[in-house]
Amino acid sequence: MSDLLPLPRPLVLAEDRLVILDQTALPQTERYLELYTPQDVFAAIQKLQVRGAPAIGIAAAYGLYLGLRPLANCQSPVPASAVMDRAEDVARYLRSARPTAVNLAWALERLLSALRHGLAGGLDARELVELARRTATTLLEEDDAVCAAIGRHGLELVRRVAAQVTGREIGILTHCNAGGLATAGWGTALAVIYMAHAAGLPVHVYADETRPVLQGARLTAWELQRTGVPVTLICDNMAGALMAKGRVDLCIVGTDRVAANGDVANKIGTYTVAVLARHHGIPFYVAAPTSSIDMELPSGEAIPIEERSPEEVTTIAGQRIAPTDVDVWNPAFDVTPAELVSALITEHGVLYPPYTEALQTLKLRRP
Amino acid sequence: MSDLLPLPRPLVLAEDRLVILDQTALPQTERYLELYTPQDVFAAIQKLQVRGAPAIGIAAAYGLYLGLRPLANCQSPVPASAVMDRAEDVARYLRSARPTAVNLAWALERLLSALRHGLAGGLDARELVELARRTATTLLEEDDAVCAAIGRHGLELVRRVAAQVTGREIGILTHCNAGGLATAGWGTALAVIYMAHAAGLPVHVYADETRPVLQGARLTAWELQRTGVPVTLICDNMAGALMAKGRVDLCIVGTDRVAANGDVANKIGTYTVAVLARHHGIPFYVAAPTSSIDMELPSGEAIPIEERSPEEVTTIAGQRIAPTDVDVWNPAFDVTPAELVSALITEHGVLYPPYTEALQTLKLRRP
């Protein structure tokens, strides 16, 4: 699968180090960082050099492995229990890099759980360290598989739209970055686009710049340009005019959390895109790995919306663009109600309304 | 009227100079510039130190006066025809500062026309120069009167909404800057807000930052903060989420041009606001001085939409925020179809659909 990846992998384990694409240097510079220790990984996560929930989880898993690796190479062998103790310590440390990142805690717990089973099964120190490495790589491969499956299912939706569009490009609007940079390489929403492009469909992507943090301008535009997918950058407020001109055939976005009724939380501005799509009769698709589906949440109303610092809005790249002390509303996410979502694209297939029923048919993976 | 202005006047004629508020220094600094010559005024218009169609027109008119003023103070009297010749030259020069600004050409033509009548009527050089000064001031006073009338008519609409809202603020969303800074002092959309605030209505304004040029963040937020009107700055893509939370009771925006059927061209992003307002059942009002109504245009489709430099999108305050050479779509305006416009607020009163009929009842001033 990885040889088909649209992008150079944003994180790769080499022998004794994790090599990551530094997302803070994008879009100006494609720079790779070499991380040798859990401390290096911790710093990279905190500085947002690696970002995106799945990517953070995988980076942390490799960080845990890097913390155990010296124990496999000691002159005098260490007891297996010492590896387990170290693993618990390192996991606790890494978890604190971004305490609210669910995937981070989940990935570390996957590794610890594998190690506990290994310890109970009588593995020695060297074998446990090797198990940590293999488990981290399994997380990465699972992410590839999930994203690629979403891409393939979504491709069928794009084909259906393409069948109604002849002699011109298929316009696809996306918001924020649900791309390879946020995962092990494929992305979720962008996996669909990469698959469609690879299948020879004449897709043309319109990337919302996605204020305030500009993930669309900085990351999505970069990713698509890097991979040769035709892309046009727009400001968020141009999406309506673009649709009115008939240049958007479908919208596809990622999600941070899907409630049991199909309500979707995603980057602020997603809801505005969904309303515009409905007004123009354009399908609005959400790429939703089942790991983002939270059946404990009855509806989007129960999803807590983080409000972030006013400085994200009042300054750009260190430059002040608004009056001092002006009041700002800066929610990080919004909730798109299920009735505006044309379909949810999961790794197990495409779900259509009513979502309450459709989501219950999924066998959801529990951490 | 001027003593009631919400803001210090952004342009004032002193004896021998025009004093303008430097809009390029906002929102950081409230700096005034002294312009003594047509060359000074030309430069200020070109550098966008003065901006907004009505404000540019008035500044240019004063610039023409400043160019004639030396002829009134010559040791040896000059012939009246020399004043007229100089006026034609200076007008031609000033018109080229921003060739597409309709108000600029219109204001200069008003002055030239007055001078031609004065010349035919036998005025001497000194009297012609004085006529230029008075005519320029008349333009400013007319602008005040038009804006204040729009404010008063709009106030009645706000009162109607307020009557249904008790015990909380009246949320008003605006886009771009249709404010005092763009006119002689009152603004159009913001005149309504200033009147409502002055009338004691508990208005709370949400200012869209208005990418790419950020007039909302830089100018509208500054104006409202400066005048004590409660204001919260949001990114453009937050408007939908804000409406979904029930925090917007009405929208009000300005316009660059209204077609004979009521279609409205305004700053890019206005259409998105109008679609969102319709989806949420929120009134969407357009403050439209009759000078912006163009009965020659049958519909918005005939309004040419200027596309501007990609750099406005890919850089902010000189900082690059997107990949090099990425394709960009950057229209300066969009068209909101009449069916999304709840009312047009003109200086002669509020117009309701069907606009084709309503607009024909207006006695439109012709340049």
Short mmCIF file of N, CA and C in Angstrom, two decimals, chain A residues 85-166:
data_model
loop_
_atom_site.label_atom_id
_atom_site.label_comp_id
_atom_site.label_asym_id
_atom_site.label_seq_id
_atom_site.Cartn_x
_atom_site.Cartn_y
_atom_site.Cartn_z
N ASP A 85 8.00 -1.19 32.95
CA ASP A 85 8.01 0.00 33.81
C ASP A 85 8.40 1.24 32.99
N ARG A 86 9.44 1.10 32.20
CA ARG A 86 9.87 2.21 31.37
C ARG A 86 8.74 2.63 30.40
N ALA A 87 8.08 1.64 29.85
CA ALA A 87 7.00 1.93 28.89
C ALA A 87 5.90 2.75 29.54
N GLU A 88 5.54 2.37 30.76
CA GLU A 88 4.48 3.12 31.46
C GLU A 88 4.93 4.57 31.69
N ASP A 89 6.19 4.72 32.09
CA ASP A 89 6.71 6.07 32.34
C ASP A 89 6.72 6.92 31.06
N VAL A 90 7.25 6.33 30.00
CA VAL A 90 7.36 7.09 28.75
C VAL A 90 5.97 7.42 28.20
N ALA A 91 5.04 6.49 28.33
CA ALA A 91 3.68 6.72 27.82
C ALA A 91 3.03 7.88 28.58
N ARG A 92 3.24 7.90 29.89
CA ARG A 92 2.66 8.97 30.71
C ARG A 92 3.22 10.33 30.26
N TYR A 93 4.51 10.33 30.03
CA TYR A 93 5.19 11.55 29.58
C TYR A 93 4.66 11.99 28.21
N LEU A 94 4.58 11.09 27.26
CA LEU A 94 4.16 11.47 25.90
C LEU A 94 2.70 11.91 25.87
N ARG A 95 1.90 11.26 26.70
CA ARG A 95 0.47 11.58 26.74
C ARG A 95 0.27 13.05 27.10
N SER A 96 1.17 13.59 27.91
CA SER A 96 1.01 14.97 28.38
C SER A 96 1.39 16.01 27.31
N ALA A 97 1.87 15.56 26.15
CA ALA A 97 2.28 16.52 25.12
C ALA A 97 1.07 17.29 24.58
N ARG A 98 -0.04 16.60 24.38
CA ARG A 98 -1.30 17.27 24.01
C ARG A 98 -2.43 16.52 24.69
N PRO A 99 -2.74 16.93 25.91
CA PRO A 99 -3.62 16.12 26.77
C PRO A 99 -5.01 15.87 26.18
N THR A 100 -5.48 16.76 25.28
CA THR A 100 -6.84 16.55 24.78
C THR A 100 -6.89 15.71 23.49
N ALA A 101 -5.73 15.33 22.97
CA ALA A 101 -5.72 14.56 21.72
C ALA A 101 -6.06 13.10 22.02
N VAL A 102 -7.27 12.71 21.64
CA VAL A 102 -7.78 11.37 21.98
C VAL A 102 -6.91 10.29 21.34
N ASN A 103 -6.53 10.48 20.09
CA ASN A 103 -5.74 9.44 19.41
C ASN A 103 -4.39 9.21 20.06
N LEU A 104 -3.84 10.25 20.63
CA LEU A 104 -2.54 10.16 21.29
C LEU A 104 -2.64 9.15 22.44
N ALA A 105 -3.60 9.37 23.33
CA ALA A 105 -3.78 8.47 24.47
C ALA A 105 -4.14 7.07 23.99
N TRP A 106 -4.97 7.02 22.96
CA TRP A 106 -5.45 5.73 22.46
C TRP A 106 -4.29 4.91 21.87
N ALA A 107 -3.43 5.54 21.11
CA ALA A 107 -2.31 4.83 20.48
C ALA A 107 -1.33 4.33 21.54
N LEU A 108 -1.06 5.16 22.53
CA LEU A 108 -0.13 4.74 23.59
C LEU A 108 -0.73 3.57 24.37
N GLU A 109 -2.02 3.62 24.59
CA GLU A 109 -2.67 2.53 25.32
C GLU A 109 -2.62 1.23 24.51
N ARG A 110 -2.74 1.34 23.20
CA ARG A 110 -2.61 0.15 22.35
C ARG A 110 -1.24 -0.50 22.55
N LEU A 111 -0.21 0.31 22.58
CA LEU A 111 1.14 -0.23 22.77
C LEU A 111 1.31 -0.85 24.15
N LEU A 112 0.84 -0.11 25.18
CA LEU A 112 0.99 -0.64 26.55
C LEU A 112 0.24 -1.96 26.69
N SER A 113 -0.92 -2.01 26.11
CA SER A 113 -1.73 -3.23 26.22
C SER A 113 -1.02 -4.41 25.54
N ALA A 114 -0.44 -4.15 24.37
CA ALA A 114 0.31 -5.21 23.68
C ALA A 114 1.49 -5.66 24.54
N LEU A 115 2.16 -4.69 25.17
CA LEU A 115 3.33 -5.03 25.99
C LEU A 115 2.91 -5.84 27.22
N ARG A 116 1.80 -5.47 27.84
CA ARG A 116 1.33 -6.22 29.01
C ARG A 116 1.04 -7.67 28.64
N HIS A 117 0.39 -7.84 27.48
CA HIS A 117 0.14 -9.22 27.02
C HIS A 117 1.44 -9.95 26.76
N GLY A 118 2.40 -9.24 26.15
CA GLY A 118 3.70 -9.85 25.86
C GLY A 118 4.42 -10.26 27.15
N LEU A 119 4.36 -9.38 28.13
CA LEU A 119 5.00 -9.65 29.41
C LEU A 119 4.36 -10.88 30.07
N ALA A 120 3.04 -10.89 30.07
CA ALA A 120 2.32 -12.02 30.66
C ALA A 120 2.63 -13.30 29.90
N GLY A 121 2.89 -13.18 28.60
CA GLY A 121 3.18 -14.35 27.77
C GLY A 121 4.64 -14.78 27.85
N GLY A 122 5.44 -14.10 28.69
CA GLY A 122 6.80 -14.55 28.93
C GLY A 122 7.86 -14.01 27.98
N LEU A 123 7.55 -12.93 27.23
CA LEU A 123 8.58 -12.36 26.34
C LEU A 123 9.71 -11.74 27.16
N ASP A 124 10.92 -11.77 26.62
CA ASP A 124 12.03 -11.12 27.32
C ASP A 124 12.13 -9.66 26.87
N ALA A 125 13.08 -8.96 27.46
CA ALA A 125 13.18 -7.51 27.23
C ALA A 125 13.32 -7.19 25.74
N ARG A 126 14.24 -7.88 25.10
CA ARG A 126 14.48 -7.61 23.70
C ARG A 126 13.22 -7.87 22.86
N GLU A 127 12.51 -8.94 23.20
CA GLU A 127 11.28 -9.28 22.47
C GLU A 127 10.18 -8.24 22.71
N LEU A 128 10.13 -7.72 23.93
CA LEU A 128 9.12 -6.69 24.23
C LEU A 128 9.38 -5.42 23.42
N VAL A 129 10.64 -5.04 23.35
CA VAL A 129 10.98 -3.83 22.59
C VAL A 129 10.61 -4.03 21.11
N GLU A 130 10.91 -5.21 20.63
CA GLU A 130 10.56 -5.53 19.24
C GLU A 130 9.03 -5.52 19.06
N LEU A 131 8.32 -5.98 20.06
CA LEU A 131 6.85 -5.96 20.00
C LEU A 131 6.34 -4.51 19.94
N ALA A 132 6.98 -3.61 20.70
CA ALA A 132 6.58 -2.20 20.67
C ALA A 132 6.76 -1.64 19.25
N ARG A 133 7.89 -1.98 18.66
CA ARG A 133 8.14 -1.48 17.31
C ARG A 133 7.08 -1.99 16.33
N ARG A 134 6.83 -3.32 16.41
CA ARG A 134 5.87 -3.92 15.48
C ARG A 134 4.47 -3.35 15.68
N THR A 135 4.10 -3.13 16.94
CA THR A 135 2.75 -2.62 17.22
C THR A 135 2.59 -1.20 16.69
N ALA A 136 3.63 -0.37 16.87
CA ALA A 136 3.57 1.00 16.34
C ALA A 136 3.41 0.96 14.81
N THR A 137 4.15 0.07 14.18
CA THR A 137 4.06 -0.04 12.72
C THR A 137 2.68 -0.57 12.30
N THR A 138 2.12 -1.45 13.15
CA THR A 138 0.76 -1.92 12.86
C THR A 138 -0.23 -0.76 12.87
N LEU A 139 -0.06 0.16 13.83
CA LEU A 139 -0.94 1.34 13.89
C LEU A 139 -0.86 2.12 12.59
N LEU A 140 0.36 2.30 12.12
CA LEU A 140 0.56 3.04 10.88
C LEU A 140 -0.09 2.30 9.72
N GLU A 141 0.09 1.01 9.67
CA GLU A 141 -0.49 0.24 8.55
C GLU A 141 -2.01 0.21 8.62
N GLU A 142 -2.53 0.14 9.85
CA GLU A 142 -3.98 0.20 9.99
C GLU A 142 -4.52 1.53 9.48
N ASP A 143 -3.80 2.60 9.81
CA ASP A 143 -4.23 3.92 9.34
C ASP A 143 -4.23 3.97 7.82
N ASP A 144 -3.18 3.47 7.22
CA ASP A 144 -3.14 3.37 5.75
C ASP A 144 -4.36 2.63 5.21
N ALA A 145 -4.64 1.50 5.85
CA ALA A 145 -5.73 0.66 5.34
C ALA A 145 -7.08 1.36 5.48
N VAL A 146 -7.28 2.01 6.64
CA VAL A 146 -8.55 2.72 6.87
C VAL A 146 -8.70 3.85 5.85
N CYS A 147 -7.65 4.65 5.71
CA CYS A 147 -7.73 5.80 4.80
C CYS A 147 -7.92 5.34 3.35
N ALA A 148 -7.20 4.31 2.97
CA ALA A 148 -7.32 3.83 1.59
C ALA A 148 -8.72 3.28 1.34
N ALA A 149 -9.30 2.63 2.34
CA ALA A 149 -10.66 2.10 2.17
C ALA A 149 -11.66 3.26 2.03
N ILE A 150 -11.45 4.30 2.84
CA ILE A 150 -12.31 5.50 2.70
C ILE A 150 -12.14 6.07 1.30
N GLY A 151 -10.91 6.12 0.84
CA GLY A 151 -10.65 6.64 -0.50
C GLY A 151 -11.38 5.84 -1.57
N ARG A 152 -11.33 4.53 -1.45
CA ARG A 152 -11.99 3.68 -2.47
C ARG A 152 -13.50 3.83 -2.43
N HIS A 153 -14.06 3.86 -1.22
CA HIS A 153 -15.53 4.03 -1.13
C HIS A 153 -15.95 5.39 -1.66
N GLY A 154 -15.17 6.40 -1.29
CA GLY A 154 -15.49 7.75 -1.75
C GLY A 154 -15.36 7.88 -3.26
N LEU A 155 -14.39 7.16 -3.80
CA LEU A 155 -14.19 7.20 -5.25
C LEU A 155 -15.48 6.85 -6.00
N GLU A 156 -16.21 5.90 -5.46
CA GLU A 156 -17.47 5.52 -6.13
C GLU A 156 -18.46 6.69 -6.14
N LEU A 157 -18.47 7.46 -5.05
CA LEU A 157 -19.35 8.64 -5.02
C LEU A 157 -18.91 9.67 -6.06
N VAL A 158 -17.60 9.87 -6.17
CA VAL A 158 -17.09 10.83 -7.15
C VAL A 158 -17.42 10.34 -8.56
N ARG A 159 -17.29 9.04 -8.79
CA ARG A 159 -17.62 8.48 -10.11
C ARG A 159 -19.07 8.77 -10.47
N ARG A 160 -19.94 8.67 -9.46
CA ARG A 160 -21.36 8.90 -9.72
C ARG A 160 -21.59 10.35 -10.15
N VAL A 161 -20.92 11.29 -9.46
CA VAL A 161 -21.04 12.71 -9.84
C VAL A 161 -20.43 12.91 -11.23
N ALA A 162 -19.28 12.27 -11.44
CA ALA A 162 -18.57 12.43 -12.72
C ALA A 162 -19.43 11.98 -13.89
N ALA A 163 -20.26 10.98 -13.65
CA ALA A 163 -21.10 10.45 -14.72
C ALA A 163 -22.08 11.50 -15.23
N GLN A 164 -22.37 12.49 -14.35
CA GLN A 164 -23.31 13.55 -14.76
C GLN A 164 -22.61 14.79 -15.30
N VAL A 165 -21.28 14.77 -15.25
CA VAL A 165 -20.48 15.93 -15.67
C VAL A 165 -19.66 15.50 -16.87
N THR A 166 -19.90 16.08 -18.01
CA THR A 166 -19.03 15.69 -19.13
C THR A 166 -18.37 16.91 -19.74
#
